[in-house]
Tab-separated table of C-alpha atoms and ligand atoms in Angstrom:
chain	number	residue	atom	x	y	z
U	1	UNK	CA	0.000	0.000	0.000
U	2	UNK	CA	1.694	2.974	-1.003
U	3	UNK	CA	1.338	6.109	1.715
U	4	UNK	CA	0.683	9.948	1.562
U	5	UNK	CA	4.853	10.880	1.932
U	6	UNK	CA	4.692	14.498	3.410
U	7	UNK	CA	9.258	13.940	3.392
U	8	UNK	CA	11.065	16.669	2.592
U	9	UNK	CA	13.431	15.226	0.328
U	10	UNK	CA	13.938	12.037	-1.059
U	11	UNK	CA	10.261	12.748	-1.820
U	12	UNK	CA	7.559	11.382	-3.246
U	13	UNK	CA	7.375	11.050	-7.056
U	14	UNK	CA	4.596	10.227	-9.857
U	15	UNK	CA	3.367	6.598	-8.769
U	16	UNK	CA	3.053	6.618	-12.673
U	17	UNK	CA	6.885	7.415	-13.739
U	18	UNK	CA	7.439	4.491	-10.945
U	19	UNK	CA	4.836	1.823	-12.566
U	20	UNK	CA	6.756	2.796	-15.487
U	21	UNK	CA	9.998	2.591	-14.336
U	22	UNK	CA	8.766	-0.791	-12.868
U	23	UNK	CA	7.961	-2.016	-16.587
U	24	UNK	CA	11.000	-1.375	-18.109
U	25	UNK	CA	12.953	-2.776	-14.864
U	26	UNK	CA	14.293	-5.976	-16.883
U	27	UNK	CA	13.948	-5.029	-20.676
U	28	UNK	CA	14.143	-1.507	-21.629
U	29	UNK	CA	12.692	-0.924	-24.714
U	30	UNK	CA	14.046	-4.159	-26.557
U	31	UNK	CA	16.914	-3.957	-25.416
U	32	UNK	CA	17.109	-6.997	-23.418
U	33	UNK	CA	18.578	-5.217	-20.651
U	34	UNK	CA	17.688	-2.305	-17.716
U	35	UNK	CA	18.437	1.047	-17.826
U	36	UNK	CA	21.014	0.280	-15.178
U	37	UNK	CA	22.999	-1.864	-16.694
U	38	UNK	CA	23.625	-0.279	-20.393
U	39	UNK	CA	26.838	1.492	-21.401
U	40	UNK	CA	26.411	5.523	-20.772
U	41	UNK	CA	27.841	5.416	-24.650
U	42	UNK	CA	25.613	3.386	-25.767
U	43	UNK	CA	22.245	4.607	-28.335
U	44	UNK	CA	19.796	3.908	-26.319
U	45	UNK	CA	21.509	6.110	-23.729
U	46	UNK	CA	22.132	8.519	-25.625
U	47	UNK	CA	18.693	8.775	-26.281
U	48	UNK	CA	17.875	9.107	-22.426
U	49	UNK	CA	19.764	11.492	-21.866
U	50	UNK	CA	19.497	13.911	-25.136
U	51	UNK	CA	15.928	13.052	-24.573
U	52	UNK	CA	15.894	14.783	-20.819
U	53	UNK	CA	17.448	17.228	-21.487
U	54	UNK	CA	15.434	18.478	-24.479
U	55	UNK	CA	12.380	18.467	-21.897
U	56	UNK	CA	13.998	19.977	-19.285
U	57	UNK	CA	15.009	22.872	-21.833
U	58	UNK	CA	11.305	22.670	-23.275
U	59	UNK	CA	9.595	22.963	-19.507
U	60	UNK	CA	11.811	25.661	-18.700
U	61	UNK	CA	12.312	27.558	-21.890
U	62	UNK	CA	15.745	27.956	-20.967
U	63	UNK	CA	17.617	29.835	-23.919
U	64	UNK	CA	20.234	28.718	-26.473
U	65	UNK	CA	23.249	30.235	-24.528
U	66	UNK	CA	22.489	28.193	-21.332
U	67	UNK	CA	24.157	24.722	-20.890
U	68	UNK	CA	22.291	21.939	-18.975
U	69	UNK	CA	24.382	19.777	-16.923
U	70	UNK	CA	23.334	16.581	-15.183
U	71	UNK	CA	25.851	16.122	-12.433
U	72	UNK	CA	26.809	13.999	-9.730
U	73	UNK	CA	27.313	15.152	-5.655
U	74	UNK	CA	23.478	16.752	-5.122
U	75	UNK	CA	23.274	19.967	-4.555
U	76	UNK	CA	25.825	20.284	-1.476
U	77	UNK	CA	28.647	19.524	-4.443
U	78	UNK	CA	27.847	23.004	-5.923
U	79	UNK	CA	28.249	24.826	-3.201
U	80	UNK	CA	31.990	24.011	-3.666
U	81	UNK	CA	31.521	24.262	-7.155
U	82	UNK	CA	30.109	27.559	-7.398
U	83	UNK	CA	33.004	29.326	-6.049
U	84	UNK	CA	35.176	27.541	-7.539
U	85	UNK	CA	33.999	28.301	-11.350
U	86	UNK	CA	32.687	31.796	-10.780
U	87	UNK	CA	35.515	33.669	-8.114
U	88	UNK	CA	37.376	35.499	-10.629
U	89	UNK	CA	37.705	38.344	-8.481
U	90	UNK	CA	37.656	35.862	-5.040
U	91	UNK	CA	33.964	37.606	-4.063
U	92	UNK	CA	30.825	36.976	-3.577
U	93	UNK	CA	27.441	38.192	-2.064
U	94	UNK	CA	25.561	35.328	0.242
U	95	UNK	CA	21.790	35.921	1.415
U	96	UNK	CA	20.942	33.876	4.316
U	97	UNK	CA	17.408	32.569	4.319
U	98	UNK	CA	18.262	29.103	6.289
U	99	UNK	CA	20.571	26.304	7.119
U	100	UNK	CA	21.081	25.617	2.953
U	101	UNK	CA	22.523	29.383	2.218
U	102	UNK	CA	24.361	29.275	5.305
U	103	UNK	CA	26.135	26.125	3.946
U	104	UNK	CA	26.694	27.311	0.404
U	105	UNK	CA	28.431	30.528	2.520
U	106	UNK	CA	30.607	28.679	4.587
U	107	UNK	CA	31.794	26.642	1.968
U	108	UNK	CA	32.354	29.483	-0.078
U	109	UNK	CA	34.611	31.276	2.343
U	110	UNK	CA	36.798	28.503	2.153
U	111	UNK	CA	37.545	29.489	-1.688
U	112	UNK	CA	37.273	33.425	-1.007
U	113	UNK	CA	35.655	36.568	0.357
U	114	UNK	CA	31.905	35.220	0.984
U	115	UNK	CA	29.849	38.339	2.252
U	116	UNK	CA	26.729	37.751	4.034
U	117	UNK	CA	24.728	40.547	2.896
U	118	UNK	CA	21.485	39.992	4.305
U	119	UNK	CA	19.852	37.149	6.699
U	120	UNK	CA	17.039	36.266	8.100
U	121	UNK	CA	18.648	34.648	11.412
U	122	UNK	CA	17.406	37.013	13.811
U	123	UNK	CA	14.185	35.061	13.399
U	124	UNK	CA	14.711	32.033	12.989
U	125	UNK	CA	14.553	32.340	9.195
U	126	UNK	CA	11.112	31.949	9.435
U	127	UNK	CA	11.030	35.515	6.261
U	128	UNK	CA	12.720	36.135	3.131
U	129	UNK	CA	15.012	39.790	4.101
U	130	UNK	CA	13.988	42.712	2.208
U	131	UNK	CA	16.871	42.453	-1.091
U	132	UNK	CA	15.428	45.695	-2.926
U	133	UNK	CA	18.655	47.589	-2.359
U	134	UNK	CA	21.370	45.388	-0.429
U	135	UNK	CA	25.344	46.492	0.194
U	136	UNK	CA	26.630	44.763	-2.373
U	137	UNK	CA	30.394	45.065	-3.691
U	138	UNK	CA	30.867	46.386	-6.428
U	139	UNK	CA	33.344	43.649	-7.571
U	140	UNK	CA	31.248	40.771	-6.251
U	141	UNK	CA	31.615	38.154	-8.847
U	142	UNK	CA	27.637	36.324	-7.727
U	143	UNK	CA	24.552	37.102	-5.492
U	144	UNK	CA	24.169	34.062	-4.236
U	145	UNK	CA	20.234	32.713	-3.046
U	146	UNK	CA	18.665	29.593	-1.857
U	147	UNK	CA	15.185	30.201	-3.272
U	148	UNK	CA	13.251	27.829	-2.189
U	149	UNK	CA	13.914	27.155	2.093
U	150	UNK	CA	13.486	23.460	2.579
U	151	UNK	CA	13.479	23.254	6.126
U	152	UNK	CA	12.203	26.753	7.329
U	153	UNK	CA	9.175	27.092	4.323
U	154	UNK	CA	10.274	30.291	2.464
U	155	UNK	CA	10.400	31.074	-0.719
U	156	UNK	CA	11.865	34.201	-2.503
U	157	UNK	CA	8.514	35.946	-4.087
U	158	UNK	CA	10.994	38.598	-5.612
U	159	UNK	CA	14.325	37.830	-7.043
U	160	UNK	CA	16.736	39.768	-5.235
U	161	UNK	CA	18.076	42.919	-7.068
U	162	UNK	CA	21.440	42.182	-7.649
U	163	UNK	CA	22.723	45.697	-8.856
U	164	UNK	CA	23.873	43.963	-11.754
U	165	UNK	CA	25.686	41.362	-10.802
U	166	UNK	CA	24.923	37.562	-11.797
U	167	UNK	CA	22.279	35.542	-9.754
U	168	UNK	CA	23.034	32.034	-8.863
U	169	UNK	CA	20.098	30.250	-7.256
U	170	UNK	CA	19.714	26.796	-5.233
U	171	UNK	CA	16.305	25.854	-6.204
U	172	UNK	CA	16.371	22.380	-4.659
U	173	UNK	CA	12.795	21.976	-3.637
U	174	UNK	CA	11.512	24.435	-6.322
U	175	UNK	CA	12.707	22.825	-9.118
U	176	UNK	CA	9.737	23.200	-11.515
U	177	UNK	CA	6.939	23.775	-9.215
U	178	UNK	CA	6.316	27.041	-11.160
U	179	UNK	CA	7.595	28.815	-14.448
U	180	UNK	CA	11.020	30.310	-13.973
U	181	UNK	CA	12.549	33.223	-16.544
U	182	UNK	CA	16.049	31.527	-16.743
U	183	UNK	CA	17.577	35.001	-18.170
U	184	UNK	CA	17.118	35.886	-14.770
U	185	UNK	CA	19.551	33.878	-13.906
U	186	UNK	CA	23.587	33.070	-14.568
U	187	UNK	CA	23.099	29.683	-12.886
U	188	UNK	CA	20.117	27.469	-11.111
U	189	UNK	CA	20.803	24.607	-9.444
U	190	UNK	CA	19.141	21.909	-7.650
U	191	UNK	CA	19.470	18.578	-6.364
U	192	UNK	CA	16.675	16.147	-7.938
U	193	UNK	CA	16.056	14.739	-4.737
U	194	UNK	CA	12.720	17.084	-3.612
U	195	UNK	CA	10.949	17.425	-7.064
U	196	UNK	CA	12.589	15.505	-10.134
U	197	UNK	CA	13.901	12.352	-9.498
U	198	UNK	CA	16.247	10.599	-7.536
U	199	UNK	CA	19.100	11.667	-4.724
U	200	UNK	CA	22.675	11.963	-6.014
U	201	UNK	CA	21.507	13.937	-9.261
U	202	UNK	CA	21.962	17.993	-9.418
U	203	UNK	CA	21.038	19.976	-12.807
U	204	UNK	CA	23.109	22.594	-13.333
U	205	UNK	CA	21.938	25.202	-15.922
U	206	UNK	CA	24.521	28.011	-16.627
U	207	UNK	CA	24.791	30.984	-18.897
U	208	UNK	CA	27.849	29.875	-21.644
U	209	UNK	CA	29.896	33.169	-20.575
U	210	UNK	CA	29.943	31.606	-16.685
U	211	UNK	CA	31.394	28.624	-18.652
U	212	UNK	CA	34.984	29.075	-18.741
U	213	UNK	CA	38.969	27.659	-18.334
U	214	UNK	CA	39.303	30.644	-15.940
U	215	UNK	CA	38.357	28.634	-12.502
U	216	UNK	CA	40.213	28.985	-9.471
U	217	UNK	CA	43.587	26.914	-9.000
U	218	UNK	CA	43.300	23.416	-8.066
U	219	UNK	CA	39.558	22.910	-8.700
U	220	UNK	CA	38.825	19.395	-9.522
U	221	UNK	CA	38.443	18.677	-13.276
U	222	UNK	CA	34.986	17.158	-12.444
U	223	UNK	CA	33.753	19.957	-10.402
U	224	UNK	CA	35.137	22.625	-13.429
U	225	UNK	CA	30.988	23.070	-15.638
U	226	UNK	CA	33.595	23.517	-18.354
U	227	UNK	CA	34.799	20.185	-18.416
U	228	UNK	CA	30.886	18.509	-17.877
U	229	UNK	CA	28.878	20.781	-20.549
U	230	UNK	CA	32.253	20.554	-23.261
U	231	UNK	CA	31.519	16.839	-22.775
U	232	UNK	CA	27.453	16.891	-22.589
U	233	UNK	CA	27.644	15.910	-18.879
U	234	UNK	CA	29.304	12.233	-20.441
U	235	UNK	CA	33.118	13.441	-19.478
U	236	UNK	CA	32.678	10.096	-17.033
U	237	UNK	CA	29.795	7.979	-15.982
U	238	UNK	CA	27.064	10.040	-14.937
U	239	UNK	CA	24.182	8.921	-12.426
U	240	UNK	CA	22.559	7.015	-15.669
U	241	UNK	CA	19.546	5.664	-14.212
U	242	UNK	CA	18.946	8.582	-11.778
U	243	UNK	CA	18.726	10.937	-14.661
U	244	UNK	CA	16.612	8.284	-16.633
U	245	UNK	CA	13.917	8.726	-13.685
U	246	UNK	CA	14.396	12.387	-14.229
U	247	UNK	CA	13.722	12.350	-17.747
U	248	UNK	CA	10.577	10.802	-16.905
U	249	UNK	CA	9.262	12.826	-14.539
U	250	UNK	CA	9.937	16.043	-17.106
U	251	UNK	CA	7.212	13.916	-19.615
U	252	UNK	CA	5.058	13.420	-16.440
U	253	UNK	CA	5.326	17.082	-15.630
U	254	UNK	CA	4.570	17.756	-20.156
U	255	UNK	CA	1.391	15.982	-20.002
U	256	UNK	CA	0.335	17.389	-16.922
U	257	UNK	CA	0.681	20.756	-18.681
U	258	UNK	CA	4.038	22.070	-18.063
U	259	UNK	CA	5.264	24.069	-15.410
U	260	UNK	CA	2.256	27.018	-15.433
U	261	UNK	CA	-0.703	23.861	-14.423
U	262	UNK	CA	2.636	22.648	-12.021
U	263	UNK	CA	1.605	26.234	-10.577
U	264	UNK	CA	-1.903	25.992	-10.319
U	265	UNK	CA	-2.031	22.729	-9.263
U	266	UNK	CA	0.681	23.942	-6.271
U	267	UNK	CA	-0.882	26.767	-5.317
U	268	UNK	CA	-4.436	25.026	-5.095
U	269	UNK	CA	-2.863	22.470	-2.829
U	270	UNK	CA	-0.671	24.747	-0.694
U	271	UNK	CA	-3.605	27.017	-0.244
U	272	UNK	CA	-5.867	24.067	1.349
U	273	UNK	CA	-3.104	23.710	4.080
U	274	UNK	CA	-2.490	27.161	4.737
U	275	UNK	CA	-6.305	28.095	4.941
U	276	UNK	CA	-7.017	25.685	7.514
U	277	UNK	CA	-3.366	26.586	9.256
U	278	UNK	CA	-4.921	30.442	9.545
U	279	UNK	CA	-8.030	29.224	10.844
U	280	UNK	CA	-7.082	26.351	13.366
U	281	UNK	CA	-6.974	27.066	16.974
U	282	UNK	CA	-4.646	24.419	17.347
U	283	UNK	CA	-1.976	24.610	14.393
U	284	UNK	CA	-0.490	27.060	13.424
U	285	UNK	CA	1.902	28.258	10.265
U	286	UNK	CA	5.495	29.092	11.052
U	287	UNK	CA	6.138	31.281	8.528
U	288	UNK	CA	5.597	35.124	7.413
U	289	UNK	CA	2.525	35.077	4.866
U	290	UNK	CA	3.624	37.181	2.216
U	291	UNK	CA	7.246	34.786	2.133
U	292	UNK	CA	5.411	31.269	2.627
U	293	UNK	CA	7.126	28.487	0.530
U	294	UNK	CA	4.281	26.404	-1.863
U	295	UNK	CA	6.726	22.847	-1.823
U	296	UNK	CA	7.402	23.022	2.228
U	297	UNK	CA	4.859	24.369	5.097
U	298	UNK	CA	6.193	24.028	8.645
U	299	UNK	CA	3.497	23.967	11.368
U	300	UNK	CA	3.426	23.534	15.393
U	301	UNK	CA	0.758	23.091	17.907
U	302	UNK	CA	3.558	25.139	20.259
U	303	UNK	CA	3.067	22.264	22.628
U	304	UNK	CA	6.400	20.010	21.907
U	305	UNK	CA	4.049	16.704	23.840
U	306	UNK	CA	1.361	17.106	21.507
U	307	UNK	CA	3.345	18.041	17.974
U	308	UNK	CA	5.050	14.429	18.658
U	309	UNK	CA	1.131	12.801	19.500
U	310	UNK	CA	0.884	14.397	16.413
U	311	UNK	CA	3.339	12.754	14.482
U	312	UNK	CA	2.696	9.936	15.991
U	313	UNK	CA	-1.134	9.294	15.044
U	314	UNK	CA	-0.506	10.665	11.525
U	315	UNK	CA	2.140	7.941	10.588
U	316	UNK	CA	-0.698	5.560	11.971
U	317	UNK	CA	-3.175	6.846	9.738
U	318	UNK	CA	-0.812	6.465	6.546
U	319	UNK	CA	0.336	10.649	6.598
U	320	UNK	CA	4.099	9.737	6.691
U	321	UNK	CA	7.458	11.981	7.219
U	322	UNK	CA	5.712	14.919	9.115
U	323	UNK	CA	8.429	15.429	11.835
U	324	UNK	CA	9.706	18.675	11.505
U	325	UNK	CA	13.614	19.506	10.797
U	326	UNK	CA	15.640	18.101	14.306
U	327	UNK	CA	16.495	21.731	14.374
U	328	UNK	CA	13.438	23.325	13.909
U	329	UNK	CA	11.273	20.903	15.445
U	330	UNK	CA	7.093	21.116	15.162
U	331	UNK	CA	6.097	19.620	11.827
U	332	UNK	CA	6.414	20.196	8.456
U	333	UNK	CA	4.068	18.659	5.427
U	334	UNK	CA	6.797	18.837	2.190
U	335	UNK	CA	3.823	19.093	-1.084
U	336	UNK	CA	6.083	18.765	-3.914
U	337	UNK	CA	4.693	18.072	-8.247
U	338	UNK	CA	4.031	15.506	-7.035
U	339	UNK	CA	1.865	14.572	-4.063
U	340	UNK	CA	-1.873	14.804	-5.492
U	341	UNK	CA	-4.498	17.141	-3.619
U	342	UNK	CA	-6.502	13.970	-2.303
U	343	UNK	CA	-3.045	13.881	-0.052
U	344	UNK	CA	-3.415	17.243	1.120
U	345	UNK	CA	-7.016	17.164	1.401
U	346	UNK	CA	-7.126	14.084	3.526
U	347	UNK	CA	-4.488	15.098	5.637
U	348	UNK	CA	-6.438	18.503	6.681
U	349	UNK	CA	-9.037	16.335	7.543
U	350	UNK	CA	-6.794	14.244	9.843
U	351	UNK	CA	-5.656	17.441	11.686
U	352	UNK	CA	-9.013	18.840	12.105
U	353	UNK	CA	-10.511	15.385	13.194
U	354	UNK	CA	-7.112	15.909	15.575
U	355	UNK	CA	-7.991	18.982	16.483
U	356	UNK	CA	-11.502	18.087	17.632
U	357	UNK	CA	-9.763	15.179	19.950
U	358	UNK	CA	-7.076	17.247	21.506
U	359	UNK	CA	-8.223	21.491	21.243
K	401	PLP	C1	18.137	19.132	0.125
K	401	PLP	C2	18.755	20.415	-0.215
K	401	PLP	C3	20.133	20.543	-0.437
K	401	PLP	C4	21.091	19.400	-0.272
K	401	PLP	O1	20.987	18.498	-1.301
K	401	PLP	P1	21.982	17.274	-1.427
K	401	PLP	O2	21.613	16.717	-2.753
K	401	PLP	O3	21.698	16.360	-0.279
K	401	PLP	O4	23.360	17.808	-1.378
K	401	PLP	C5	20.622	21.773	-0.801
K	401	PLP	N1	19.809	22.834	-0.947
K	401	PLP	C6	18.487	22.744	-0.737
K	401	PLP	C7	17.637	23.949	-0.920
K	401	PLP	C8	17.913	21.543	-0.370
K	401	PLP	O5	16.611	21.467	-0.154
């Protein structure tokens, strides 16, 4: 019996890119073999993969002069790699919206001057900072965001206004929830892990001119984007069958509509939980309104005894991976592509029934 997974990441995916998955287990397509065990050279790989990453370019409309990569390390790789490929001038602007920034900025001191330049730590990152008109250096060589927050439930409504400079964005569990303008953007990156497909997979999508030889010293030939998009992300053996899942979860999100029905279809689902949130006596919404996340809504009860009776009688009921983040605590219901509205629906109807028992 398969369960309503509220987890924040490895999430839940289509039960329908699974069933197919599940088909083509032992024999993909003729070829007498699975997806897992064919050469990343070979043409029915090659297929696979051209084939992703023609959707993923197709859902996103992302431009000619922007390179998709389909890399290996999840998203914490690129926080290395980001520095690494982009420091020319050993600078760079960090926003802190939660514990996934903050890690991108430590790492990034490590390679050079990482300046926080805004954070939202004084409350427990609980609302996106105000980035109309931040202190940025001139010779920053990135504004750095994290635009979806995971584990706190914000999301950046507003791109930041970067004075110029190029945006790079961790959009881990926002990764085509909603239409994005790429141009926006010198690089997006996200692990697959919340949205797309399986952990271990990141996409990398990066304007050509970020693209270059000039990375700093001693960066690892397989974390330099120059090497992976010269070679079409084959310079060694990528995560084949993770990016195979991927590639069908792009189709799923194609006949669903694309990315603007991904939107609707979010926002109708989010809006369920966050209506009854703003009217429950009991629950209540951790975040600022105007910043709340669509993919991730942390709640409490502000009673620690009853948020774990909570969690507890959920499970039970088949509402699985509610806890909230060990360092946030409370609960948090993760609603990626994904999990259908019958899920969210039912579950609302589980806290109010909860509600009734324990108000
Ligand atoms: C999960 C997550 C990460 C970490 O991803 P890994 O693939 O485990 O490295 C980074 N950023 C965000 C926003 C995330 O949600």
């Amino acid at each position: 019996m398969r369960v309503y997974n509220f987890s924040a990441g490895p999430a839940v995916l289509p039960e329908e890119v699974l069933q197919e998955a599940a088909d083509e287990m032992l024999d993909y397509k003729g070829t007498g073999m699975s997806v897992m065990e064919m050469s990343h050279r070979s043409k029915a790989y090659d297929a696979i993969i051209k084939d992703a990453e023609k959707d993923i370019r197709e859902l996103m409309n992302i431009p000619d002069n922007y390179k998709v990569m389909f890399l290996q390390g999840g998203a914490s790789q690129q926080f290395a790699a980001v520095p690494m490929n982009l420091m020319k001038n050993k600078k760079a602007a960090y926003i802190i919206t939660g514990q996934w920034a903050k890690k991108a900025y430590q790492e990034a001191k490590m390679y050079g001057d990482a300046v926080a330049v805004a954070s939202s730590a004084d409350k427990t990152f609980s609302y996106i900072p105000d980035c109309s008109d931040l202190d940025i250096p001139e010779d920053a060589d990135y504004v750095y965001i994290c635009e979806n927050n995971t584990i706190y439930g914000t999301k950046f409504k507003t791109l930041p206004n970067t004075k110029g400079h190029t945006l790079v964005a961790d959009v881990s569990s926002c990764f085509l929830s909603e239409p994005v303008d790429v141009t926006k953007y010198g690089v997006i990156y996200g692990g697959v892990q919340k949205n797309v497909g399986p952990a271990g997979v990141v996409i990398v999508i990066a304007r050509e001119d970020l693209i270059t030889d000039d990375v700093l010293p001693g960066t690892p030939t397989m974390l330099k984007w120059k090497t992976q998009a010269d070679n079409d992300s084959l310079y060694n053996t990528p995560p084949c069958y993770g990016i195979y899942i991927c590639g069908k979860v792009f189709k799923w999100i194609k006949k669903m509509g694309g990315l603007e029905a991904m939107k609707a279809h979010n926002e109708k689902k989010a809006k369920i939980l966050y209506d009854f949130l703003d009217s429950s006596k009991l629950f209540k919404g951790t975040v600022e309104p105007k910043d709340r996340s669509l993919m991730n809504v942390p709640f409490v009860t502000g009673n620690e005894e009853l948020d774990a009776k909570f969690v507890k009688e959920a499970t039970a009921a088949g509402f699985v991976n509610l806890k909230g983040h060990r360092t946030v605590g409370g609960m948090r219901a993760s609603i990626y592509n994904a999990m259908p509205i019958e899920g969210v629906e039912k579950l609302v109807e589980f806290m109010k029934k909860f509600e009734a028992e324990n108000g």
